Coordinates of C-alpha atoms in Angstrom, one line a residue:
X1 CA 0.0 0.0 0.0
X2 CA 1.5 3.3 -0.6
X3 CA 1.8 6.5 1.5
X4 CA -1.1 8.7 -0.3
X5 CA -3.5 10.4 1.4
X6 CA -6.2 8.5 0.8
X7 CA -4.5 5.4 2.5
X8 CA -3.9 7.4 5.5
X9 CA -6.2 7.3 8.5
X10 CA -5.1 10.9 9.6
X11 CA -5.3 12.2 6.8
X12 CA -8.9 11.2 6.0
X13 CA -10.8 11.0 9.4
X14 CA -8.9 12.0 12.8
X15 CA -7.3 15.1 11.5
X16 CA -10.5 16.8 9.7
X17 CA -12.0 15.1 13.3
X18 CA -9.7 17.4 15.3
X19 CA -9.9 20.4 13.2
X20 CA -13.8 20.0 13.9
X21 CA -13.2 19.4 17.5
X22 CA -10.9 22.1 18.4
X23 CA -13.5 24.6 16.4
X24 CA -16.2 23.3 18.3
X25 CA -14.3 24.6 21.4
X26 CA -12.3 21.5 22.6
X27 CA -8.8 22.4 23.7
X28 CA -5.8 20.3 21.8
X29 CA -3.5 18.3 23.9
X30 CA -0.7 16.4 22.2
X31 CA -0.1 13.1 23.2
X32 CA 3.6 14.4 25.4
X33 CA 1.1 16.9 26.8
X34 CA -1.5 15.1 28.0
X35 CA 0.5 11.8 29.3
X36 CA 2.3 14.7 31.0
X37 CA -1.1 15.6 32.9
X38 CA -1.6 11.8 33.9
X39 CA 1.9 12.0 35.6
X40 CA 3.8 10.6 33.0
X41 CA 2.0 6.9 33.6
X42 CA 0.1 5.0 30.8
X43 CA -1.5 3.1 33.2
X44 CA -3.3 6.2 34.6
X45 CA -6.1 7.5 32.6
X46 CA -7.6 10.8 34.5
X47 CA -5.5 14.1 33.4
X48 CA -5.2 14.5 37.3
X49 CA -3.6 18.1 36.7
X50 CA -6.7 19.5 34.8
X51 CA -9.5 17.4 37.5
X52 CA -7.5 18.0 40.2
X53 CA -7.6 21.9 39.0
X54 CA -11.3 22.2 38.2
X55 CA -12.3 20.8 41.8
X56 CA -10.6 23.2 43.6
X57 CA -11.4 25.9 41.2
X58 CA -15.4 25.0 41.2
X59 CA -16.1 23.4 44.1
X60 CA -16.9 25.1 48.0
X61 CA -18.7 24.8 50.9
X62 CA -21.2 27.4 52.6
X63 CA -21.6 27.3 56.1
X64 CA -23.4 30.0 58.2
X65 CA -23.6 32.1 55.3
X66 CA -19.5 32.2 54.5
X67 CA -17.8 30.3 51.9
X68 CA -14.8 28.1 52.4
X69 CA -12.4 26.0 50.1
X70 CA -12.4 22.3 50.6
X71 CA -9.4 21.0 51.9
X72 CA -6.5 19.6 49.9
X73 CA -7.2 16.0 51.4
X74 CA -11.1 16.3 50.5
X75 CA -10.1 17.2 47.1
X76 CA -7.4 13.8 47.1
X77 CA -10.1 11.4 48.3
X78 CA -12.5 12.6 45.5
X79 CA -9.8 11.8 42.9
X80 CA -9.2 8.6 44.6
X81 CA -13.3 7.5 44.8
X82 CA -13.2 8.0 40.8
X83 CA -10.8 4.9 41.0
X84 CA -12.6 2.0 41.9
X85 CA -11.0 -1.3 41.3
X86 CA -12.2 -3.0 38.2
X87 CA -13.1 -7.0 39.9
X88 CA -16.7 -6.7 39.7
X89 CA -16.7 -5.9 36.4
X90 CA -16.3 -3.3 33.6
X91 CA -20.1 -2.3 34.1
X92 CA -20.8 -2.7 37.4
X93 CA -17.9 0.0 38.0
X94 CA -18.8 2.2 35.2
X95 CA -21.8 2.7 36.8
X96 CA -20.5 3.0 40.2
X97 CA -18.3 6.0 38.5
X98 CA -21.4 7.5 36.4
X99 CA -23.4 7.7 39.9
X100 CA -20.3 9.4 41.3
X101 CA -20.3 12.0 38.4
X102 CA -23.8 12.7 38.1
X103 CA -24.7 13.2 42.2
X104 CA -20.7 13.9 43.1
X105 CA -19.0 13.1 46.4
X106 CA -20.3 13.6 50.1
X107 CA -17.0 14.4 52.0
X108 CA -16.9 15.0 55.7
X109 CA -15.0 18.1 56.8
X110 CA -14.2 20.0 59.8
X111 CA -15.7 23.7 59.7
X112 CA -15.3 26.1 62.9
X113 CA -15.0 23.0 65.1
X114 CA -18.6 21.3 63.5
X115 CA -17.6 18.0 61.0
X116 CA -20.5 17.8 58.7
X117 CA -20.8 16.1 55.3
X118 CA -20.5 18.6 52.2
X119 CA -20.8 17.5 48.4
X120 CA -18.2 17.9 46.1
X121 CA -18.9 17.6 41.9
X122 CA -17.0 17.1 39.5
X123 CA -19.2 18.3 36.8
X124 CA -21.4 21.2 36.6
X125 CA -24.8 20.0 34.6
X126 CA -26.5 23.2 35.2
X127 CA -23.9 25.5 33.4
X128 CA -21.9 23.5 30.9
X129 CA -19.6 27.0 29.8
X130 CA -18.4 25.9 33.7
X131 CA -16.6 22.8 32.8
X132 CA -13.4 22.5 30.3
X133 CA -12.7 20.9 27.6
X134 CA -10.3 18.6 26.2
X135 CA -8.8 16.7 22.9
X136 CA -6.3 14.3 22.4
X137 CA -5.3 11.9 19.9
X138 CA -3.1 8.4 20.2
X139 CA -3.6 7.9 23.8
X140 CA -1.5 5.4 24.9
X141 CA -3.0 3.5 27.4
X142 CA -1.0 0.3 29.0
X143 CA -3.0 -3.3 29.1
X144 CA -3.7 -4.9 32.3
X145 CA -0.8 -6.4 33.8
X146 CA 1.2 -5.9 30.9
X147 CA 3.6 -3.1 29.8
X148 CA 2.0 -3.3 26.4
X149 CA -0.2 -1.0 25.2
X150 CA -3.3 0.5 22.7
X151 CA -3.8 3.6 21.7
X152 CA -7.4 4.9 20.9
X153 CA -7.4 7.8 18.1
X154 CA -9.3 11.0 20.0
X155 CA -10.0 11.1 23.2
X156 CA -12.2 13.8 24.7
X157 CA -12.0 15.1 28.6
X158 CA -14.5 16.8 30.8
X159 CA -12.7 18.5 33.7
X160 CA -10.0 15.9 32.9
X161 CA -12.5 12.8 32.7
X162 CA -12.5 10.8 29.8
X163 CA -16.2 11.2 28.4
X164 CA -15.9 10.2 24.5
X165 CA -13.7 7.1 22.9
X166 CA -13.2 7.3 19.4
X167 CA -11.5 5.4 16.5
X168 CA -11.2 6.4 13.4
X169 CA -10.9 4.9 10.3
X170 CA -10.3 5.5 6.2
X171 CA -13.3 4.4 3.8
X172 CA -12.8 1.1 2.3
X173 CA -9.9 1.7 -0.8
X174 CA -10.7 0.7 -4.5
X175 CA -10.8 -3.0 -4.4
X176 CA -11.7 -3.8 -1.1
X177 CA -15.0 -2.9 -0.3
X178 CA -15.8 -5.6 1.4
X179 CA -13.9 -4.3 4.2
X180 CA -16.3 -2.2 6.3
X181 CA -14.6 0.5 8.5
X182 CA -16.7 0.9 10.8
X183 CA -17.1 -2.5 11.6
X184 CA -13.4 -2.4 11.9
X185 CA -13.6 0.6 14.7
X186 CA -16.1 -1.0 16.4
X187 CA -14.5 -4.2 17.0
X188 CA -11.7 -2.2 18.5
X189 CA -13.4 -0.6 21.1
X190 CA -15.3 -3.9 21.8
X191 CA -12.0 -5.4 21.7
X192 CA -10.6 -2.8 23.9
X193 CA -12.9 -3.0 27.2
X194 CA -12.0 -6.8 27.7
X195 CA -10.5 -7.6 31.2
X196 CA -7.1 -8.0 29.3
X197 CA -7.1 -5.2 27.6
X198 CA -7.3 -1.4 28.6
X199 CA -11.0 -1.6 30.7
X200 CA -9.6 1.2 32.9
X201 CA -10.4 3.9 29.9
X202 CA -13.7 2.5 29.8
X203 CA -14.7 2.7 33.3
X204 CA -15.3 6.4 32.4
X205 CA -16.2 6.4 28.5
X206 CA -20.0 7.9 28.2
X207 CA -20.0 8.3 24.3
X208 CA -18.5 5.5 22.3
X209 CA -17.6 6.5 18.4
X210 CA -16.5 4.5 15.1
X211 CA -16.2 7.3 12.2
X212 CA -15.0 6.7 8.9
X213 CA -15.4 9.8 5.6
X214 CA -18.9 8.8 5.0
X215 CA -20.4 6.3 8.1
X216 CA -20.2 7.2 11.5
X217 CA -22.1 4.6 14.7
X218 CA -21.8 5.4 18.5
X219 CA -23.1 3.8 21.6
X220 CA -21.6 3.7 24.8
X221 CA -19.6 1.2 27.5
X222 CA -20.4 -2.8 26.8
X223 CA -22.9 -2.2 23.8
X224 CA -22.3 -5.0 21.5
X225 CA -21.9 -4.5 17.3
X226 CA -25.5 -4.7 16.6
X227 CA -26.8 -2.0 18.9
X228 CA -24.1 0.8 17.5
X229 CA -26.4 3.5 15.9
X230 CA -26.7 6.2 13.9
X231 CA -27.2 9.6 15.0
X232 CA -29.1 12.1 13.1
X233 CA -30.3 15.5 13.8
X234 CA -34.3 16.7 13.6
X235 CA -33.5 20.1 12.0
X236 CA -30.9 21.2 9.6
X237 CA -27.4 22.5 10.9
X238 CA -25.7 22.6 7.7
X239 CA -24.8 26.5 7.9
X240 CA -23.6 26.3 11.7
X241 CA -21.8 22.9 10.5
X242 CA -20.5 24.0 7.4
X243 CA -19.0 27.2 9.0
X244 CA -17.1 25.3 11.5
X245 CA -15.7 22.8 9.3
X246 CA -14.4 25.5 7.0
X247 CA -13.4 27.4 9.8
X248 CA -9.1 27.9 9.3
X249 CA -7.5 27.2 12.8
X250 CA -6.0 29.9 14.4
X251 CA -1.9 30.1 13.6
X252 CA -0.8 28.8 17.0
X253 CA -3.2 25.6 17.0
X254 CA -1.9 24.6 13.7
X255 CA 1.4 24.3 14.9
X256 CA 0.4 22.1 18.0
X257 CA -1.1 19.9 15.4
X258 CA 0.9 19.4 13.3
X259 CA 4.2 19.4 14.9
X260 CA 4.9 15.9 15.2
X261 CA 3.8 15.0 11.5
X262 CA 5.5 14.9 8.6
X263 CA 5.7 18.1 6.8
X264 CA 4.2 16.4 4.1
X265 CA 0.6 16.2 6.1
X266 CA 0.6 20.0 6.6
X267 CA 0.6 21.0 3.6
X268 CA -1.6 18.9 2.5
X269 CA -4.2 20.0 4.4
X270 CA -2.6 23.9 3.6
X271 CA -3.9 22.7 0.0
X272 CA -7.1 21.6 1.4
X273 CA -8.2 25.1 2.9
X274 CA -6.9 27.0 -0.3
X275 CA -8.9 25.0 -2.5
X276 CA -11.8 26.2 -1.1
X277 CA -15.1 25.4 1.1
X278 CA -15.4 21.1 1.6
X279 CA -18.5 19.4 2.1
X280 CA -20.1 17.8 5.3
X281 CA -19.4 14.5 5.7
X282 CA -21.3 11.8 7.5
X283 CA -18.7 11.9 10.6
X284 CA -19.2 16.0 10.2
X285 CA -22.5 14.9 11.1
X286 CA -21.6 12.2 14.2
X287 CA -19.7 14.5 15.8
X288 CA -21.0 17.7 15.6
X289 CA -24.5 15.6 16.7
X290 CA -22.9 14.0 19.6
X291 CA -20.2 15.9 20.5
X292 CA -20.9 19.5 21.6
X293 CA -20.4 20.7 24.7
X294 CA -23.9 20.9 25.8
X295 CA -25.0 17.8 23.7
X296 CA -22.3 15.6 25.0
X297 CA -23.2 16.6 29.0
X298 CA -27.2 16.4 28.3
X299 CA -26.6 12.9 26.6
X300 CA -24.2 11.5 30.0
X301 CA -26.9 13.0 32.7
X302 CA -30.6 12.7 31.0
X303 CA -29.8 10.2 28.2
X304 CA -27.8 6.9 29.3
X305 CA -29.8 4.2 31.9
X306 CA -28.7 1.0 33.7
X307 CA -30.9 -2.0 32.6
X308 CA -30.1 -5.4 33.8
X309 CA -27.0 -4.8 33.9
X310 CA -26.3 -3.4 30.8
X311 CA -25.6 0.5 29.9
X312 CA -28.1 2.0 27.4
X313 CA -27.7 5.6 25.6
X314 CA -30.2 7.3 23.6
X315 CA -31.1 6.6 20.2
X316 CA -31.4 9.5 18.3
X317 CA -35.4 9.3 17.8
X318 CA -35.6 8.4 21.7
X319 CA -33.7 11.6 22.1
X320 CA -35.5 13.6 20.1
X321 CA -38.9 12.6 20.7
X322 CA -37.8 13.1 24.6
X323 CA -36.9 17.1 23.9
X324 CA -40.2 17.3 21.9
X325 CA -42.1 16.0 24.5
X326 CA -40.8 18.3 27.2
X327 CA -41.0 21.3 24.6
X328 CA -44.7 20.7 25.2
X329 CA -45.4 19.8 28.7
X330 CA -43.2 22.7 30.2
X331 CA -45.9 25.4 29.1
X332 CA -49.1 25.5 30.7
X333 CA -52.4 26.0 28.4
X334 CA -55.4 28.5 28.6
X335 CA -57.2 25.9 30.9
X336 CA -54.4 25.4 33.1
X337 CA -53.2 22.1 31.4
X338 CA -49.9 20.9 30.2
X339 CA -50.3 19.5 26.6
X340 CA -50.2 15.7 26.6
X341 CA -50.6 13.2 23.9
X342 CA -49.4 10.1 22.4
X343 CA -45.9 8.9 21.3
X344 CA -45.9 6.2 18.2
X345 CA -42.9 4.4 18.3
X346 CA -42.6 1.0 16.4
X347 CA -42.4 -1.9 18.1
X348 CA -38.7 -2.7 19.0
X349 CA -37.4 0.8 18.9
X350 CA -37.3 1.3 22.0
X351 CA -40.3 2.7 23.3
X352 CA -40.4 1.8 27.1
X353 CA -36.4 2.9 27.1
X354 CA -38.3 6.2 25.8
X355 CA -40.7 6.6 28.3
X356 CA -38.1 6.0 31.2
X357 CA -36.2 8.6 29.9
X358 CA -38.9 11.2 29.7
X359 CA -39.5 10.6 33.2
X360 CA -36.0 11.1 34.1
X361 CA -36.3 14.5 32.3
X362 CA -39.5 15.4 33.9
X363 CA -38.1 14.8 37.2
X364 CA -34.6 16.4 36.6
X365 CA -36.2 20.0 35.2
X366 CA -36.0 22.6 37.8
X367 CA -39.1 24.2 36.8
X368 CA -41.6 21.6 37.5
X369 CA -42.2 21.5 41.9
X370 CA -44.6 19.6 43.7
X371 CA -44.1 16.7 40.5
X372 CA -46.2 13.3 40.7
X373 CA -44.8 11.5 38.2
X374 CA -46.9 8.2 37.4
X375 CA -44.8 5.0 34.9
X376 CA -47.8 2.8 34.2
X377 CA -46.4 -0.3 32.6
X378 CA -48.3 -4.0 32.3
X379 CA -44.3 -5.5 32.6
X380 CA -43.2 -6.3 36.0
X381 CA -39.4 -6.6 34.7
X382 CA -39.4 -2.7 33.9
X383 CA -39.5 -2.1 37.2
X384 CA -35.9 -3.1 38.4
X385 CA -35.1 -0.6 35.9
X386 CA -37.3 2.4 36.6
X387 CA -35.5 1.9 40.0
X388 CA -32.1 2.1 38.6
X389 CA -32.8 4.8 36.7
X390 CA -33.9 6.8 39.3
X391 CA -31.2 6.2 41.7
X392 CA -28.8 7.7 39.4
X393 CA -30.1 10.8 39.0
X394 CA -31.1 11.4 43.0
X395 CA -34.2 10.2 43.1
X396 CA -36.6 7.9 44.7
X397 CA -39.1 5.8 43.5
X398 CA -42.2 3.8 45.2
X399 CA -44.1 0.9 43.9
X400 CA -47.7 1.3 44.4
X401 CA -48.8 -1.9 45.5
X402 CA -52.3 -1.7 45.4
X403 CA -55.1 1.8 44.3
X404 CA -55.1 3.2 47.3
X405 CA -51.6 2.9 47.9
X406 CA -51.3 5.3 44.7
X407 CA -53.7 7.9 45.8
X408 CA -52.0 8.1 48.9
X409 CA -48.8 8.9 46.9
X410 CA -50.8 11.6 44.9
X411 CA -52.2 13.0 48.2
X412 CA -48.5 13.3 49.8
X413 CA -46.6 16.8 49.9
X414 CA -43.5 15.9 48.3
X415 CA -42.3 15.0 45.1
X416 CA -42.3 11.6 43.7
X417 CA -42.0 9.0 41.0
X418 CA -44.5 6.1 41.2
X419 CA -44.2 2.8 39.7
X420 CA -47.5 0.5 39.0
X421 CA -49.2 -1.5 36.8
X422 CA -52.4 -0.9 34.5
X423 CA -54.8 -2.8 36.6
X424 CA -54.0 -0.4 39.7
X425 CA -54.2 2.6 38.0
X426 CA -57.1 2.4 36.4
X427 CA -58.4 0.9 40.1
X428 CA -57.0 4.3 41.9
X429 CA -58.6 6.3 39.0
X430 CA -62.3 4.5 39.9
X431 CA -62.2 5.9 43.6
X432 CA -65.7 8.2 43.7
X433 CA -64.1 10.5 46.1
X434 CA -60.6 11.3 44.6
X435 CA -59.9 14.7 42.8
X436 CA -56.5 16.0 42.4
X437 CA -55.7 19.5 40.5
X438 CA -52.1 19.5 40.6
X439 CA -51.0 20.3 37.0
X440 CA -47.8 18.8 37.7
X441 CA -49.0 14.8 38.0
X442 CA -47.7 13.2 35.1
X443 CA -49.2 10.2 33.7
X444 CA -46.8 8.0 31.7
X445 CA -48.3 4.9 29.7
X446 CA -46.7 1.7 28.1
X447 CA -49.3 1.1 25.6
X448 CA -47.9 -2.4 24.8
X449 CA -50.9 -4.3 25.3
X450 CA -53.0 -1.0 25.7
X451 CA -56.8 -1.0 26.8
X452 CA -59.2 1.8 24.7
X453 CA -57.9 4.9 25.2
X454 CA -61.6 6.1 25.7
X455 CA -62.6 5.0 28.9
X456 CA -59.4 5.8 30.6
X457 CA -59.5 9.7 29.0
X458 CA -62.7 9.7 30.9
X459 CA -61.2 8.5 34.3
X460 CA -58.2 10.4 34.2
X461 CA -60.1 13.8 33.4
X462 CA -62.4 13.3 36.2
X463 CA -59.8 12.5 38.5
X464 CA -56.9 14.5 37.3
X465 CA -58.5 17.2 35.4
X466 CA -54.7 19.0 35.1
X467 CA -52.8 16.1 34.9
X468 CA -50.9 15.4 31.5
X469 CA -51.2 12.3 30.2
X470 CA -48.7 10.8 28.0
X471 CA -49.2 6.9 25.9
X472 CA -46.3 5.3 24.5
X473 CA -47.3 2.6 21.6
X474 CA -45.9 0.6 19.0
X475 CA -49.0 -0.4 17.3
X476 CA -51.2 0.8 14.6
X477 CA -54.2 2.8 16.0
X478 CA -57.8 3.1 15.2
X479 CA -59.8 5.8 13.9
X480 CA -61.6 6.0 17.2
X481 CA -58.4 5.7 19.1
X482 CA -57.3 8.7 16.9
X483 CA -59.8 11.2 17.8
X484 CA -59.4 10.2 21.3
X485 CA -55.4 11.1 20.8
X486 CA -56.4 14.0 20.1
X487 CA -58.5 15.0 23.3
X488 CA -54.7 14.4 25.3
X489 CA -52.7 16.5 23.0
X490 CA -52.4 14.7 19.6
X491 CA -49.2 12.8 18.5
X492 CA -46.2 13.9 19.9
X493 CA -43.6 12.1 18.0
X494 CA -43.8 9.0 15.5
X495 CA -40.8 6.9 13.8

């Protein structure tokens, strides 16, 4: 094979990848540099200078109304917690290390004489300029017990953490086209989080990437071949794209880029920008979708769930249809209402993921107080789940066991998420004497094996006159089932 361009990985996919990246905001580190902030050990994965920075740069305690740093030990033993030792498993301890990003660290510290607990983050969700942002490229990572090592094409950090794995790879030449890149990058970061292998890089990896020219698939730690997906946008961003891919990097960032490659790859890509504006490729696409600032944090905290022991991120219509769905609900109409309605899905797309999610993102905006949210499912196994879920993101949820167990839920003061089946809601919903006016109960339905949507309309509007009610189904409806949609809001999403 010879040395042309088009034979060259980083020449067709990483560097027009970190040209992209560095545009979008993400700051270049080469590899010296950023081996440099792991204290010069491939066997350590966190940039500990840049997390150990952020922490005590973002971080503080308030007691009695003043504000005070939290001690250089405190800010040690967070580091240390993000390291948890890998025998029970590459998932178990990913999501040991995802519930540690998303709530942070409780840390006992001595203040005027009074030790209480404090929390500690080491991400700011709320306010995503907050955080900083890293790029590197062949990240040399040693195997376990082994001097050996691999070395995954871009990493990108958050506050140091590695978020995003990526490998990169060159369309299939003349000839070959029977070789399919990305199945070639995927089976490399499959390949990668085995026990022997670097699983340490993945006990932090949110987003998982395979980008060639013209494909690009993601998913996230553990997800075998055939559940690597496509991401594609709802609206078009080909002039905000466009603009950043054509956008010239300044002077200085060139030169950090290209300093350890042959001469020969500068000016190649010097021809590149001379010749004029290029077009948006399909890993453009994949990582401008997936891989902005805000995107990329949204994705990790309201997007990824724990089920049965495997992790599951977003598919781009469960994302979508998520947003849309809140887009509605978060504005109240004339009568007082939040706008409902019905999400078509098709069957094996994920549907119940969906409705998990929306919860999640109900419960997690800070607008909405006093929230009842209400996940009626006729499948028992969601429920381990809907727990999970939950857990991660702070909250607690209760299993109505029986009707009146669920109205006394309703009827409580504080927030919550309830869990029950179709028989007991529709049994709570029956009580003569129940009314509850709260605009913020939120009815969630797995329409799987769905009952007519008539009858239960007339329930739920007698009992919860403001309460939005959202179905989730996979099958065909019925003219009649139609015009009842349209009484809870009409269709939300469909794919």
């Amino acid at each position: 094979m010879n040395n042309t361009p088009l034979d060259r990985e980083d020449h067709i996919s990483q560097i027009p990848a970190l040209q992209l990246l560095q545009n979008m905001g993400y700051t270049y580190l080469t590899p010296r540099e950023a081996l440099n902030l792991r204290g010069g050990r491939e066997s350590e994965v966190l940039l500990v200078g840049i997390l150990e920075d952020w922490l005590r740069k973002h971080n503080g305690i308030t007691y009695k109304g003043e504000q005070y740093a939290f001690s250089e030990g405190n800010i040690q033993a967070a580091i240390h917690a993000l390291k948890p030792v890998l025998m029970d498993g590459p998932i178990v301890v990913n999501e040991k290390v995802y519930d540690l990003l998303c709530l942070g660290k409780s840390l006992e510290q001595n203040i005027l004489g009074d030790v209480k607990s404090f929390t500690l983050n080491y991400v700011d969700w709320t306010h995503p300029e907050n955080n900083v942002y890293h790029v590197t490229e062949e990240f040399s990572v040693e195997r376990t017990a082994s001097h050996d090592t691999r070395r995954p094409d871009i990493i990108l950090f958050v506050n140091g953490i590695p978020f995003t794995v990526t490998e990169c790879k060159r369309p299939a030449l003349p000839g070959k086209e029977h070789e399919d890149p990305l199945e070639q990058a995927i089976s490399q970061q499959i390949r990668n989080q085995k026990e022997d292998e670097i699983p340490k890089l993945f006990t932090y990896s949110q987003v998982l990437m395979g980008v060639s020219k013209n494909a690009a698939k993601y998913a996230t730690a553990g997800t075998s071949m055939k559940f690597w997906s496509m991401w594609k946008e709802d609206t078009n961003v080909d002039t905000e794209l466009g603009a950043l891919i054509n956008r010239p990097l300044p002077a200085v960032q060139k030169e950090r880029l290209f300093a350890q490659r042959e001469a020969s790859v500068r000016a190649f890509f010097n021809d590149l920008e001379k010749a004029g504006p290029r077009e948006i490729t399909a890993q453009d696409r994949a990582v401008y979708g997936l891989c902005r600032h805000n995107r990329l944090l949204e994705l990790t905290y309201r997007f990824i769930l724990f089920d049965a022991g495997e992790k599951k991120i977003a598919r781009y219509q469960q994302y979508f249809c998520v947003r849309k769905a809140m887009d509605r609900l978060l504005e109240l109409n004339k009568e007082g209402r939040r706008e409902g309605g019905v999400v078509w899905h098709t069957q094996g797309s994920g549907k119940s993921l969906t409705m998990v999610m929306l919860a999640k993102a109900i419960a997690l905006e800070p607008s909405i107080r006093n929230y009842k949210i209400i996940l009626v499912t006729d499948r028992v196994d969601l429920d381990d789940q809907i727990y999970d879920t939950f857990t991660h993101c702070g909250r607690e949820v209760v299993q109505a066991t029986t009707g009146s167990h669920l109205l006394e839920l309703l009827q409580g003061n504080k927030d919550c998420i309830i869990a029950t089946v179709i028989d007991k809601f529709e049994a709570a919903l029956k009580k003569k004497d129940f009314r509850d006016e709260n605009p913020n109960i939120f009815v969630l339905v797995d329409e799987g094996h769905r009952t007519q949507y008539g009858p239960r309309h007339a329930l739920m509007r007698k009992a919860l006159p403001f309460g939005c009610y959202i179905g989730f189904t996979g099958t065909p409806l019925m003219k009649l089932e139609k015009n009842t949609m349209v009484k809870f809001g009409g269709l939300i999403d469909s794919y």
